[in-house]
Amino acid sequence: MKDYSLDKEQSKHYIKDFRTVKTETGDAYEIIFADGTVFKNVQANEANLQKIEKIQEEQAKKGVENKETFISRRTKTGVLTGLSAVAAGVAGYGLTTLASTMGLVDSTALTFAIGTGVITILGSIPAFSKLVQNHGKVKELEKIEYRDTHKEQLGNIGAFANSLVGVPSKVARLIEEEQNPFSILNIDSFSQEDLETIIDNMEREQKTGLQYVKSQNSK
């Protein structure tokens, strides 16, 4: 999941991800915190998995509550990125024009003008990186919000024979095989568009009122 901590102190306690690794005594979890710290040798068992899921669901809930903060950050970084791009263009054009006007259009003048433009562009990269990060956070929060809004319907997916029509096979397989496929632990395995397709199929099936053979999604 994305990092929805709002400051350094929160990031120290924010579980961003976990992975299963092989050890001398068997499988173990490595817990990855938002500040980059990795806790190792966590027992790979159902109890710990449930604890991780509970913690991440709480983090997601708080993230949704703070969604406007991340939207605001995305807007601000978008403005900064735009201004940096404009500045780069103006700087490059202005220096090249100045060199031409002064009769200095040789390799040295052009190199200087281009170099200045490149430096200005490189200066905008951090802002663009932040823009991408904040946009990704907002998109994931919208997906989580949509999932939570339709939680009851998604929990009844097995009652609908055509719920997975148009859903990518990888996502369909996840839903068919896992007990809780829409868990926060699987948030990177499906898109909001997948959820919308499922809900749309279920509503269309319900609206027609037709009878179907037993759903393959039944659990």
mmCIF file with all atom_site columns, C-alpha atoms in Angstrom:
data_model
loop_
_atom_site.group_PDB
_atom_site.id
_atom_site.type_symbol
_atom_site.label_atom_id
_atom_site.label_alt_id
_atom_site.label_comp_id
_atom_site.label_asym_id
_atom_site.label_entity_id
_atom_site.label_seq_id
_atom_site.pdbx_PDB_ins_code
_atom_site.Cartn_x
_atom_site.Cartn_y
_atom_site.Cartn_z
_atom_site.occupancy
_atom_site.B_iso_or_equiv
_atom_site.pdbx_formal_charge
_atom_site.auth_seq_id
_atom_site.auth_comp_id
_atom_site.auth_asym_id
_atom_site.auth_atom_id
_atom_site.pdbx_PDB_model_num
ATOM 1   C CA . MET A 1 1   ? 0.000   0.000   0.000   1.00 0.00 ? 1   MET A CA 1
ATOM 2   C CA . LYS A 1 2   ? 1.006   3.657   -0.338  1.00 0.00 ? 2   LYS A CA 1
ATOM 3   C CA . ASP A 1 3   ? 2.513   5.699   2.473   1.00 0.00 ? 3   ASP A CA 1
ATOM 4   C CA . TYR A 1 4   ? -0.212  7.851   4.078   1.00 0.00 ? 4   TYR A CA 1
ATOM 5   C CA . SER A 1 5   ? 1.826   9.021   7.053   1.00 0.00 ? 5   SER A CA 1
ATOM 6   C CA . LEU A 1 6   ? 1.758   12.800  7.405   1.00 0.00 ? 6   LEU A CA 1
ATOM 7   C CA . ASP A 1 7   ? 5.120   13.338  9.096   1.00 0.00 ? 7   ASP A CA 1
ATOM 8   C CA . LYS A 1 8   ? 8.375   11.618  10.059  1.00 0.00 ? 8   LYS A CA 1
ATOM 9   C CA . GLU A 1 9   ? 7.076   10.510  13.445  1.00 0.00 ? 9   GLU A CA 1
ATOM 10  C CA . GLN A 1 10  ? 4.088   8.751   11.872  1.00 0.00 ? 10  GLN A CA 1
ATOM 11  C CA . SER A 1 11  ? 6.291   7.138   9.214   1.00 0.00 ? 11  SER A CA 1
ATOM 12  C CA . LYS A 1 12  ? 8.289   5.376   11.960  1.00 0.00 ? 12  LYS A CA 1
ATOM 13  C CA . HIS A 1 13  ? 5.212   3.362   12.917  1.00 0.00 ? 13  HIS A CA 1
ATOM 14  C CA . TYR A 1 14  ? 3.544   3.047   9.498   1.00 0.00 ? 14  TYR A CA 1
ATOM 15  C CA . ILE A 1 15  ? 3.670   -0.438  7.951   1.00 0.00 ? 15  ILE A CA 1
ATOM 16  C CA . LYS A 1 16  ? 4.007   0.129   4.215   1.00 0.00 ? 16  LYS A CA 1
ATOM 17  C CA . ASP A 1 17  ? 4.565   -3.467  3.152   1.00 0.00 ? 17  ASP A CA 1
ATOM 18  C CA . PHE A 1 18  ? 5.744   -6.904  4.212   1.00 0.00 ? 18  PHE A CA 1
ATOM 19  C CA . ARG A 1 19  ? 7.295   -9.874  2.472   1.00 0.00 ? 19  ARG A CA 1
ATOM 20  C CA . THR A 1 20  ? 7.859   -13.546 3.151   1.00 0.00 ? 20  THR A CA 1
ATOM 21  C CA . VAL A 1 21  ? 11.473  -14.746 3.218   1.00 0.00 ? 21  VAL A CA 1
ATOM 22  C CA . LYS A 1 22  ? 13.200  -18.063 3.792   1.00 0.00 ? 22  LYS A CA 1
ATOM 23  C CA . THR A 1 23  ? 15.222  -18.503 6.992   1.00 0.00 ? 23  THR A CA 1
ATOM 24  C CA . GLU A 1 24  ? 17.111  -21.359 8.587   1.00 0.00 ? 24  GLU A CA 1
ATOM 25  C CA . THR A 1 25  ? 14.074  -22.197 10.690  1.00 0.00 ? 25  THR A CA 1
ATOM 26  C CA . GLY A 1 26  ? 11.469  -21.758 7.943   1.00 0.00 ? 26  GLY A CA 1
ATOM 27  C CA . ASP A 1 27  ? 9.452   -18.884 6.488   1.00 0.00 ? 27  ASP A CA 1
ATOM 28  C CA . ALA A 1 28  ? 9.430   -15.489 8.208   1.00 0.00 ? 28  ALA A CA 1
ATOM 29  C CA . TYR A 1 29  ? 7.985   -12.050 7.501   1.00 0.00 ? 29  TYR A CA 1
ATOM 30  C CA . GLU A 1 30  ? 9.975   -8.877  6.987   1.00 0.00 ? 30  GLU A CA 1
ATOM 31  C CA . ILE A 1 31  ? 8.003   -5.769  7.922   1.00 0.00 ? 31  ILE A CA 1
ATOM 32  C CA . ILE A 1 32  ? 8.808   -2.632  5.920   1.00 0.00 ? 32  ILE A CA 1
ATOM 33  C CA . PHE A 1 33  ? 8.036   0.708   7.573   1.00 0.00 ? 33  PHE A CA 1
ATOM 34  C CA . ALA A 1 34  ? 7.465   3.962   5.722   1.00 0.00 ? 34  ALA A CA 1
ATOM 35  C CA . ASP A 1 35  ? 10.732  5.443   7.007   1.00 0.00 ? 35  ASP A CA 1
ATOM 36  C CA . GLY A 1 36  ? 12.669  2.590   5.387   1.00 0.00 ? 36  GLY A CA 1
ATOM 37  C CA . THR A 1 37  ? 13.236  0.531   8.542   1.00 0.00 ? 37  THR A CA 1
ATOM 38  C CA . VAL A 1 38  ? 12.866  -3.239  8.076   1.00 0.00 ? 38  VAL A CA 1
ATOM 39  C CA . PHE A 1 39  ? 11.985  -5.555  10.976  1.00 0.00 ? 39  PHE A CA 1
ATOM 40  C CA . LYS A 1 40  ? 13.113  -9.139  10.350  1.00 0.00 ? 40  LYS A CA 1
ATOM 41  C CA . ASN A 1 41  ? 12.410  -12.579 11.809  1.00 0.00 ? 41  ASN A CA 1
ATOM 42  C CA . VAL A 1 42  ? 8.682   -11.997 12.325  1.00 0.00 ? 42  VAL A CA 1
ATOM 43  C CA . GLN A 1 43  ? 6.926   -15.362 12.565  1.00 0.00 ? 43  GLN A CA 1
ATOM 44  C CA . ALA A 1 44  ? 5.035   -16.185 9.373   1.00 0.00 ? 44  ALA A CA 1
ATOM 45  C CA . ASN A 1 45  ? 1.749   -17.353 10.841  1.00 0.00 ? 45  ASN A CA 1
ATOM 46  C CA . GLU A 1 46  ? -1.958  -16.572 10.574  1.00 0.00 ? 46  GLU A CA 1
ATOM 47  C CA . ALA A 1 47  ? -2.019  -14.591 13.828  1.00 0.00 ? 47  ALA A CA 1
ATOM 48  C CA . ASN A 1 48  ? 0.677   -12.169 12.651  1.00 0.00 ? 48  ASN A CA 1
ATOM 49  C CA . LEU A 1 49  ? -0.885  -11.927 9.198   1.00 0.00 ? 49  LEU A CA 1
ATOM 50  C CA . GLN A 1 50  ? -4.191  -10.885 10.760  1.00 0.00 ? 50  GLN A CA 1
ATOM 51  C CA . LYS A 1 51  ? -2.413  -8.290  12.905  1.00 0.00 ? 51  LYS A CA 1
ATOM 52  C CA . ILE A 1 52  ? -0.673  -6.834  9.853   1.00 0.00 ? 52  ILE A CA 1
ATOM 53  C CA . GLU A 1 53  ? -3.970  -6.728  7.974   1.00 0.00 ? 53  GLU A CA 1
ATOM 54  C CA . LYS A 1 54  ? -5.716  -4.988  10.880  1.00 0.00 ? 54  LYS A CA 1
ATOM 55  C CA . ILE A 1 55  ? -2.958  -2.380  11.161  1.00 0.00 ? 55  ILE A CA 1
ATOM 56  C CA . GLN A 1 56  ? -2.973  -1.673  7.429   1.00 0.00 ? 56  GLN A CA 1
ATOM 57  C CA . GLU A 1 57  ? -6.766  -1.430  7.323   1.00 0.00 ? 57  GLU A CA 1
ATOM 58  C CA . GLU A 1 58  ? -6.573  1.195   10.093  1.00 0.00 ? 58  GLU A CA 1
ATOM 59  C CA . GLN A 1 59  ? -3.878  3.042   8.142   1.00 0.00 ? 59  GLN A CA 1
ATOM 60  C CA . ALA A 1 60  ? -6.075  2.968   5.046   1.00 0.00 ? 60  ALA A CA 1
ATOM 61  C CA . LYS A 1 61  ? -9.027  4.313   7.038   1.00 0.00 ? 61  LYS A CA 1
ATOM 62  C CA . LYS A 1 62  ? -6.967  7.245   8.309   1.00 0.00 ? 62  LYS A CA 1
ATOM 63  C CA . GLY A 1 63  ? -5.632  7.798   4.801   1.00 0.00 ? 63  GLY A CA 1
ATOM 64  C CA . VAL A 1 64  ? -9.175  8.136   3.434   1.00 0.00 ? 64  VAL A CA 1
ATOM 65  C CA . GLU A 1 65  ? -9.978  10.574  6.246   1.00 0.00 ? 65  GLU A CA 1
ATOM 66  C CA . ASN A 1 66  ? -6.951  12.659  5.160   1.00 0.00 ? 66  ASN A CA 1
ATOM 67  C CA . LYS A 1 67  ? -7.601  12.356  1.430   1.00 0.00 ? 67  LYS A CA 1
ATOM 68  C CA . GLU A 1 68  ? -8.140  16.103  0.999   1.00 0.00 ? 68  GLU A CA 1
ATOM 69  C CA . THR A 1 69  ? -4.642  16.698  2.388   1.00 0.00 ? 69  THR A CA 1
ATOM 70  C CA . PHE A 1 70  ? -3.113  14.546  -0.346  1.00 0.00 ? 70  PHE A CA 1
ATOM 71  C CA . ILE A 1 71  ? -5.323  16.165  -3.010  1.00 0.00 ? 71  ILE A CA 1
ATOM 72  C CA . SER A 1 72  ? -4.065  19.557  -1.839  1.00 0.00 ? 72  SER A CA 1
ATOM 73  C CA . ARG A 1 73  ? -0.453  18.357  -1.961  1.00 0.00 ? 73  ARG A CA 1
ATOM 74  C CA . ARG A 1 74  ? -0.989  16.997  -5.474  1.00 0.00 ? 74  ARG A CA 1
ATOM 75  C CA . THR A 1 75  ? -2.386  20.337  -6.622  1.00 0.00 ? 75  THR A CA 1
ATOM 76  C CA . LYS A 1 76  ? 0.518   22.310  -5.135  1.00 0.00 ? 76  LYS A CA 1
ATOM 77  C CA . THR A 1 77  ? 3.195   20.048  -6.630  1.00 0.00 ? 77  THR A CA 1
ATOM 78  C CA . GLY A 1 78  ? 1.375   20.185  -9.969  1.00 0.00 ? 78  GLY A CA 1
ATOM 79  C CA . VAL A 1 79  ? 1.597   23.976  -9.975  1.00 0.00 ? 79  VAL A CA 1
ATOM 80  C CA . LEU A 1 80  ? 5.299   23.891  -9.043  1.00 0.00 ? 80  LEU A CA 1
ATOM 81  C CA . THR A 1 81  ? 6.054   21.347  -11.770 1.00 0.00 ? 81  THR A CA 1
ATOM 82  C CA . GLY A 1 82  ? 4.234   23.481  -14.336 1.00 0.00 ? 82  GLY A CA 1
ATOM 83  C CA . LEU A 1 83  ? 6.070   26.622  -13.311 1.00 0.00 ? 83  LEU A CA 1
ATOM 84  C CA . SER A 1 84  ? 9.428   24.830  -13.462 1.00 0.00 ? 84  SER A CA 1
ATOM 85  C CA . ALA A 1 85  ? 8.697   23.579  -16.975 1.00 0.00 ? 85  ALA A CA 1
ATOM 86  C CA . VAL A 1 86  ? 7.742   27.076  -18.122 1.00 0.00 ? 86  VAL A CA 1
ATOM 87  C CA . ALA A 1 87  ? 10.869  28.508  -16.495 1.00 0.00 ? 87  ALA A CA 1
ATOM 88  C CA . ALA A 1 88  ? 13.019  25.956  -18.288 1.00 0.00 ? 88  ALA A CA 1
ATOM 89  C CA . GLY A 1 89  ? 11.501  26.824  -21.649 1.00 0.00 ? 89  GLY A CA 1
ATOM 90  C CA . VAL A 1 90  ? 11.824  30.565  -21.107 1.00 0.00 ? 90  VAL A CA 1
ATOM 91  C CA . ALA A 1 91  ? 15.417  30.260  -19.891 1.00 0.00 ? 91  ALA A CA 1
ATOM 92  C CA . GLY A 1 92  ? 16.518  28.152  -22.835 1.00 0.00 ? 92  GLY A CA 1
ATOM 93  C CA . TYR A 1 93  ? 14.759  30.345  -25.395 1.00 0.00 ? 93  TYR A CA 1
ATOM 94  C CA . GLY A 1 94  ? 15.923  33.580  -23.800 1.00 0.00 ? 94  GLY A CA 1
ATOM 95  C CA . LEU A 1 95  ? 19.569  32.602  -23.600 1.00 0.00 ? 95  LEU A CA 1
ATOM 96  C CA . THR A 1 96  ? 19.622  31.269  -27.142 1.00 0.00 ? 96  THR A CA 1
ATOM 97  C CA . THR A 1 97  ? 17.960  34.446  -28.446 1.00 0.00 ? 97  THR A CA 1
ATOM 98  C CA . LEU A 1 98  ? 20.366  36.607  -26.464 1.00 0.00 ? 98  LEU A CA 1
ATOM 99  C CA . ALA A 1 99  ? 23.349  34.763  -27.866 1.00 0.00 ? 99  ALA A CA 1
ATOM 100 C CA . SER A 1 100 ? 21.990  35.130  -31.394 1.00 0.00 ? 100 SER A CA 1
ATOM 101 C CA . THR A 1 101 ? 21.313  38.849  -30.946 1.00 0.00 ? 101 THR A CA 1
ATOM 102 C CA . MET A 1 102 ? 24.842  39.423  -29.713 1.00 0.00 ? 102 MET A CA 1
ATOM 103 C CA . GLY A 1 103 ? 26.323  37.476  -32.591 1.00 0.00 ? 103 GLY A CA 1
ATOM 104 C CA . LEU A 1 104 ? 27.593  34.825  -30.248 1.00 0.00 ? 104 LEU A CA 1
ATOM 105 C CA . VAL A 1 105 ? 25.950  31.842  -31.850 1.00 0.00 ? 105 VAL A CA 1
ATOM 106 C CA . ASP A 1 106 ? 28.860  29.486  -31.654 1.00 0.00 ? 106 ASP A CA 1
ATOM 107 C CA . SER A 1 107 ? 29.195  26.143  -29.948 1.00 0.00 ? 107 SER A CA 1
ATOM 108 C CA . THR A 1 108 ? 30.144  27.718  -26.604 1.00 0.00 ? 108 THR A CA 1
ATOM 109 C CA . ALA A 1 109 ? 27.112  30.023  -26.480 1.00 0.00 ? 109 ALA A CA 1
ATOM 110 C CA . LEU A 1 110 ? 24.710  27.307  -27.539 1.00 0.00 ? 110 LEU A CA 1
ATOM 111 C CA . THR A 1 111 ? 26.184  24.857  -25.069 1.00 0.00 ? 111 THR A CA 1
ATOM 112 C CA . PHE A 1 112 ? 25.789  27.420  -22.289 1.00 0.00 ? 112 PHE A CA 1
ATOM 113 C CA . ALA A 1 113 ? 22.157  28.106  -23.243 1.00 0.00 ? 113 ALA A CA 1
ATOM 114 C CA . ILE A 1 114 ? 21.247  24.439  -23.517 1.00 0.00 ? 114 ILE A CA 1
ATOM 115 C CA . GLY A 1 115 ? 23.088  23.616  -20.316 1.00 0.00 ? 115 GLY A CA 1
ATOM 116 C CA . THR A 1 116 ? 21.204  26.281  -18.397 1.00 0.00 ? 116 THR A CA 1
ATOM 117 C CA . GLY A 1 117 ? 17.908  24.943  -19.721 1.00 0.00 ? 117 GLY A CA 1
ATOM 118 C CA . VAL A 1 118 ? 18.824  21.391  -18.750 1.00 0.00 ? 118 VAL A CA 1
ATOM 119 C CA . ILE A 1 119 ? 19.762  22.486  -15.226 1.00 0.00 ? 119 ILE A CA 1
ATOM 120 C CA . THR A 1 120 ? 16.403  24.245  -14.875 1.00 0.00 ? 120 THR A CA 1
ATOM 121 C CA . ILE A 1 121 ? 14.590  21.140  -16.076 1.00 0.00 ? 121 ILE A CA 1
ATOM 122 C CA . LEU A 1 122 ? 16.543  18.905  -13.702 1.00 0.00 ? 122 LEU A CA 1
ATOM 123 C CA . GLY A 1 123 ? 15.542  21.229  -10.900 1.00 0.00 ? 123 GLY A CA 1
ATOM 124 C CA . SER A 1 124 ? 11.895  20.441  -11.627 1.00 0.00 ? 124 SER A CA 1
ATOM 125 C CA . ILE A 1 125 ? 12.373  16.661  -11.268 1.00 0.00 ? 125 ILE A CA 1
ATOM 126 C CA . PRO A 1 126 ? 11.860  16.549  -7.470  1.00 0.00 ? 126 PRO A CA 1
ATOM 127 C CA . ALA A 1 127 ? 8.571   18.428  -7.823  1.00 0.00 ? 127 ALA A CA 1
ATOM 128 C CA . PHE A 1 128 ? 7.459   16.088  -10.610 1.00 0.00 ? 128 PHE A CA 1
ATOM 129 C CA . SER A 1 129 ? 8.398   13.069  -8.489  1.00 0.00 ? 129 SER A CA 1
ATOM 130 C CA . LYS A 1 130 ? 6.279   14.412  -5.614  1.00 0.00 ? 130 LYS A CA 1
ATOM 131 C CA . LEU A 1 131 ? 3.426   15.019  -8.060  1.00 0.00 ? 131 LEU A CA 1
ATOM 132 C CA . VAL A 1 132 ? 3.520   11.389  -9.192  1.00 0.00 ? 132 VAL A CA 1
ATOM 133 C CA . GLN A 1 133 ? 3.662   10.148  -5.586  1.00 0.00 ? 133 GLN A CA 1
ATOM 134 C CA . ASN A 1 134 ? 0.734   12.273  -4.420  1.00 0.00 ? 134 ASN A CA 1
ATOM 135 C CA . HIS A 1 135 ? -1.322  11.387  -7.491  1.00 0.00 ? 135 HIS A CA 1
ATOM 136 C CA . GLY A 1 136 ? -0.721  7.691   -6.806  1.00 0.00 ? 136 GLY A CA 1
ATOM 137 C CA . LYS A 1 137 ? -1.815  8.132   -3.195  1.00 0.00 ? 137 LYS A CA 1
ATOM 138 C CA . VAL A 1 138 ? -5.031  9.908   -4.180  1.00 0.00 ? 138 VAL A CA 1
ATOM 139 C CA . LYS A 1 139 ? -5.862  7.234   -6.765  1.00 0.00 ? 139 LYS A CA 1
ATOM 140 C CA . GLU A 1 140 ? -5.313  4.416   -4.269  1.00 0.00 ? 140 GLU A CA 1
ATOM 141 C CA . LEU A 1 141 ? -7.378  6.195   -1.618  1.00 0.00 ? 141 LEU A CA 1
ATOM 142 C CA . GLU A 1 142 ? -10.217 6.557   -4.132  1.00 0.00 ? 142 GLU A CA 1
ATOM 143 C CA . LYS A 1 143 ? -9.986  2.817   -4.782  1.00 0.00 ? 143 LYS A CA 1
ATOM 144 C CA . ILE A 1 144 ? -10.062 2.008   -1.062  1.00 0.00 ? 144 ILE A CA 1
ATOM 145 C CA . GLU A 1 145 ? -12.997 4.373   -0.584  1.00 0.00 ? 145 GLU A CA 1
ATOM 146 C CA . TYR A 1 146 ? -14.894 2.698   -3.427  1.00 0.00 ? 146 TYR A CA 1
ATOM 147 C CA . ARG A 1 147 ? -14.122 -0.742  -1.982  1.00 0.00 ? 147 ARG A CA 1
ATOM 148 C CA . ASP A 1 148 ? -15.380 0.283   1.444   1.00 0.00 ? 148 ASP A CA 1
ATOM 149 C CA . THR A 1 149 ? -18.543 1.866   0.017   1.00 0.00 ? 149 THR A CA 1
ATOM 150 C CA . HIS A 1 150 ? -19.396 -1.401  -1.778  1.00 0.00 ? 150 HIS A CA 1
ATOM 151 C CA . LYS A 1 151 ? -18.085 -3.725  0.929   1.00 0.00 ? 151 LYS A CA 1
ATOM 152 C CA . GLU A 1 152 ? -21.416 -5.486  1.461   1.00 0.00 ? 152 GLU A CA 1
ATOM 153 C CA . GLN A 1 153 ? -21.958 -6.100  -2.254  1.00 0.00 ? 153 GLN A CA 1
ATOM 154 C CA . LEU A 1 154 ? -18.413 -7.366  -2.767  1.00 0.00 ? 154 LEU A CA 1
ATOM 155 C CA . GLY A 1 155 ? -18.842 -9.689  0.182   1.00 0.00 ? 155 GLY A CA 1
ATOM 156 C CA . ASN A 1 156 ? -21.769 -11.294 -1.628  1.00 0.00 ? 156 ASN A CA 1
ATOM 157 C CA . ILE A 1 157 ? -19.937 -11.789 -4.924  1.00 0.00 ? 157 ILE A CA 1
ATOM 158 C CA . GLY A 1 158 ? -20.354 -15.568 -4.813  1.00 0.00 ? 158 GLY A CA 1
ATOM 159 C CA . ALA A 1 159 ? -24.104 -15.232 -5.297  1.00 0.00 ? 159 ALA A CA 1
ATOM 160 C CA . PHE A 1 160 ? -23.686 -13.774 -8.800  1.00 0.00 ? 160 PHE A CA 1
ATOM 161 C CA . ALA A 1 161 ? -22.771 -16.059 -11.692 1.00 0.00 ? 161 ALA A CA 1
ATOM 162 C CA . ASN A 1 162 ? -21.538 -13.271 -13.990 1.00 0.00 ? 162 ASN A CA 1
ATOM 163 C CA . SER A 1 163 ? -19.813 -10.989 -11.510 1.00 0.00 ? 163 SER A CA 1
ATOM 164 C CA . LEU A 1 164 ? -16.366 -11.593 -13.029 1.00 0.00 ? 164 LEU A CA 1
ATOM 165 C CA . VAL A 1 165 ? -17.276 -11.029 -16.685 1.00 0.00 ? 165 VAL A CA 1
ATOM 166 C CA . GLY A 1 166 ? -14.730 -8.630  -18.194 1.00 0.00 ? 166 GLY A CA 1
ATOM 167 C CA . VAL A 1 167 ? -12.385 -8.851  -15.187 1.00 0.00 ? 167 VAL A CA 1
ATOM 168 C CA . PRO A 1 168 ? -8.717  -9.734  -15.935 1.00 0.00 ? 168 PRO A CA 1
ATOM 169 C CA . SER A 1 169 ? -8.007  -13.437 -15.431 1.00 0.00 ? 169 SER A CA 1
ATOM 170 C CA . LYS A 1 170 ? -5.375  -12.719 -12.769 1.00 0.00 ? 170 LYS A CA 1
ATOM 171 C CA . VAL A 1 171 ? -7.889  -10.755 -10.693 1.00 0.00 ? 171 VAL A CA 1
ATOM 172 C CA . ALA A 1 172 ? -10.618 -13.335 -11.264 1.00 0.00 ? 172 ALA A CA 1
ATOM 173 C CA . ARG A 1 173 ? -8.288  -16.075 -10.056 1.00 0.00 ? 173 ARG A CA 1
ATOM 174 C CA . LEU A 1 174 ? -7.482  -14.070 -6.915  1.00 0.00 ? 174 LEU A CA 1
ATOM 175 C CA . ILE A 1 175 ? -11.194 -13.689 -6.146  1.00 0.00 ? 175 ILE A CA 1
ATOM 176 C CA . GLU A 1 176 ? -11.926 -17.357 -6.787  1.00 0.00 ? 176 GLU A CA 1
ATOM 177 C CA . GLU A 1 177 ? -9.033  -18.672 -4.697  1.00 0.00 ? 177 GLU A CA 1
ATOM 178 C CA . GLU A 1 178 ? -8.811  -16.328 -1.693  1.00 0.00 ? 178 GLU A CA 1
ATOM 179 C CA . GLN A 1 179 ? -11.194 -16.159 1.245   1.00 0.00 ? 179 GLN A CA 1
ATOM 180 C CA . ASN A 1 180 ? -10.864 -12.369 1.522   1.00 0.00 ? 180 ASN A CA 1
ATOM 181 C CA . PRO A 1 181 ? -9.708  -11.205 -1.915  1.00 0.00 ? 181 PRO A CA 1
ATOM 182 C CA . PHE A 1 182 ? -10.460 -7.510  -1.352  1.00 0.00 ? 182 PHE A CA 1
ATOM 183 C CA . SER A 1 183 ? -8.345  -7.296  1.795   1.00 0.00 ? 183 SER A CA 1
ATOM 184 C CA . ILE A 1 184 ? -5.956  -4.363  2.105   1.00 0.00 ? 184 ILE A CA 1
ATOM 185 C CA . LEU A 1 185 ? -3.191  -6.973  1.789   1.00 0.00 ? 185 LEU A CA 1
ATOM 186 C CA . ASN A 1 186 ? -4.264  -7.417  -1.848  1.00 0.00 ? 186 ASN A CA 1
ATOM 187 C CA . ILE A 1 187 ? -4.809  -3.739  -2.624  1.00 0.00 ? 187 ILE A CA 1
ATOM 188 C CA . ASP A 1 188 ? -2.111  -3.762  -5.336  1.00 0.00 ? 188 ASP A CA 1
ATOM 189 C CA . SER A 1 189 ? -3.650  -6.811  -7.035  1.00 0.00 ? 189 SER A CA 1
ATOM 190 C CA . PHE A 1 190 ? -6.817  -5.156  -8.358  1.00 0.00 ? 190 PHE A CA 1
ATOM 191 C CA . SER A 1 191 ? -7.818  -1.763  -9.716  1.00 0.00 ? 191 SER A CA 1
ATOM 192 C CA . GLN A 1 192 ? -10.797 0.448   -9.043  1.00 0.00 ? 192 GLN A CA 1
ATOM 193 C CA . GLU A 1 193 ? -11.899 -0.292  -12.603 1.00 0.00 ? 193 GLU A CA 1
ATOM 194 C CA . ASP A 1 194 ? -11.971 -4.014  -11.698 1.00 0.00 ? 194 ASP A CA 1
ATOM 195 C CA . LEU A 1 195 ? -14.210 -3.262  -8.714  1.00 0.00 ? 195 LEU A CA 1
ATOM 196 C CA . GLU A 1 196 ? -16.488 -1.071  -10.824 1.00 0.00 ? 196 GLU A CA 1
ATOM 197 C CA . THR A 1 197 ? -16.824 -3.837  -13.418 1.00 0.00 ? 197 THR A CA 1
ATOM 198 C CA . ILE A 1 198 ? -17.750 -6.364  -10.718 1.00 0.00 ? 198 ILE A CA 1
ATOM 199 C CA . ILE A 1 199 ? -20.336 -4.086  -9.106  1.00 0.00 ? 199 ILE A CA 1
ATOM 200 C CA . ASP A 1 200 ? -21.807 -3.206  -12.515 1.00 0.00 ? 200 ASP A CA 1
ATOM 201 C CA . ASN A 1 201 ? -22.112 -6.915  -13.417 1.00 0.00 ? 201 ASN A CA 1
ATOM 202 C CA . MET A 1 202 ? -23.808 -7.697  -10.121 1.00 0.00 ? 202 MET A CA 1
ATOM 203 C CA . GLU A 1 203 ? -26.287 -4.836  -10.469 1.00 0.00 ? 203 GLU A CA 1
ATOM 204 C CA . ARG A 1 204 ? -27.097 -5.767  -14.082 1.00 0.00 ? 204 ARG A CA 1
ATOM 205 C CA . GLU A 1 205 ? -27.584 -9.406  -13.131 1.00 0.00 ? 205 GLU A CA 1
ATOM 206 C CA . GLN A 1 206 ? -29.828 -8.410  -10.251 1.00 0.00 ? 206 GLN A CA 1
ATOM 207 C CA . LYS A 1 207 ? -31.856 -6.051  -12.440 1.00 0.00 ? 207 LYS A CA 1
ATOM 208 C CA . THR A 1 208 ? -32.640 -8.663  -15.096 1.00 0.00 ? 208 THR A CA 1
ATOM 209 C CA . GLY A 1 209 ? -33.999 -11.062 -12.475 1.00 0.00 ? 209 GLY A CA 1
ATOM 210 C CA . LEU A 1 210 ? -32.941 -14.111 -14.487 1.00 0.00 ? 210 LEU A CA 1
ATOM 211 C CA . GLN A 1 211 ? -32.048 -17.427 -12.882 1.00 0.00 ? 211 GLN A CA 1
ATOM 212 C CA . TYR A 1 212 ? -28.565 -18.832 -13.358 1.00 0.00 ? 212 TYR A CA 1
ATOM 213 C CA . VAL A 1 213 ? -26.724 -22.064 -12.698 1.00 0.00 ? 213 VAL A CA 1
ATOM 214 C CA . LYS A 1 214 ? -24.667 -22.069 -9.511  1.00 0.00 ? 214 LYS A CA 1
ATOM 215 C CA . SER A 1 215 ? -21.938 -19.444 -9.604  1.00 0.00 ? 215 SER A CA 1
ATOM 216 C CA . GLN A 1 216 ? -18.350 -20.647 -9.952  1.00 0.00 ? 216 GLN A CA 1
ATOM 217 C CA . ASN A 1 217 ? -17.433 -17.887 -7.482  1.00 0.00 ? 217 ASN A CA 1
ATOM 218 C CA . SER A 1 218 ? -19.381 -19.452 -4.633  1.00 0.00 ? 218 SER A CA 1
ATOM 219 C CA . LYS A 1 219 ? -17.285 -20.010 -1.518  1.00 0.00 ? 219 LYS A CA 1
#
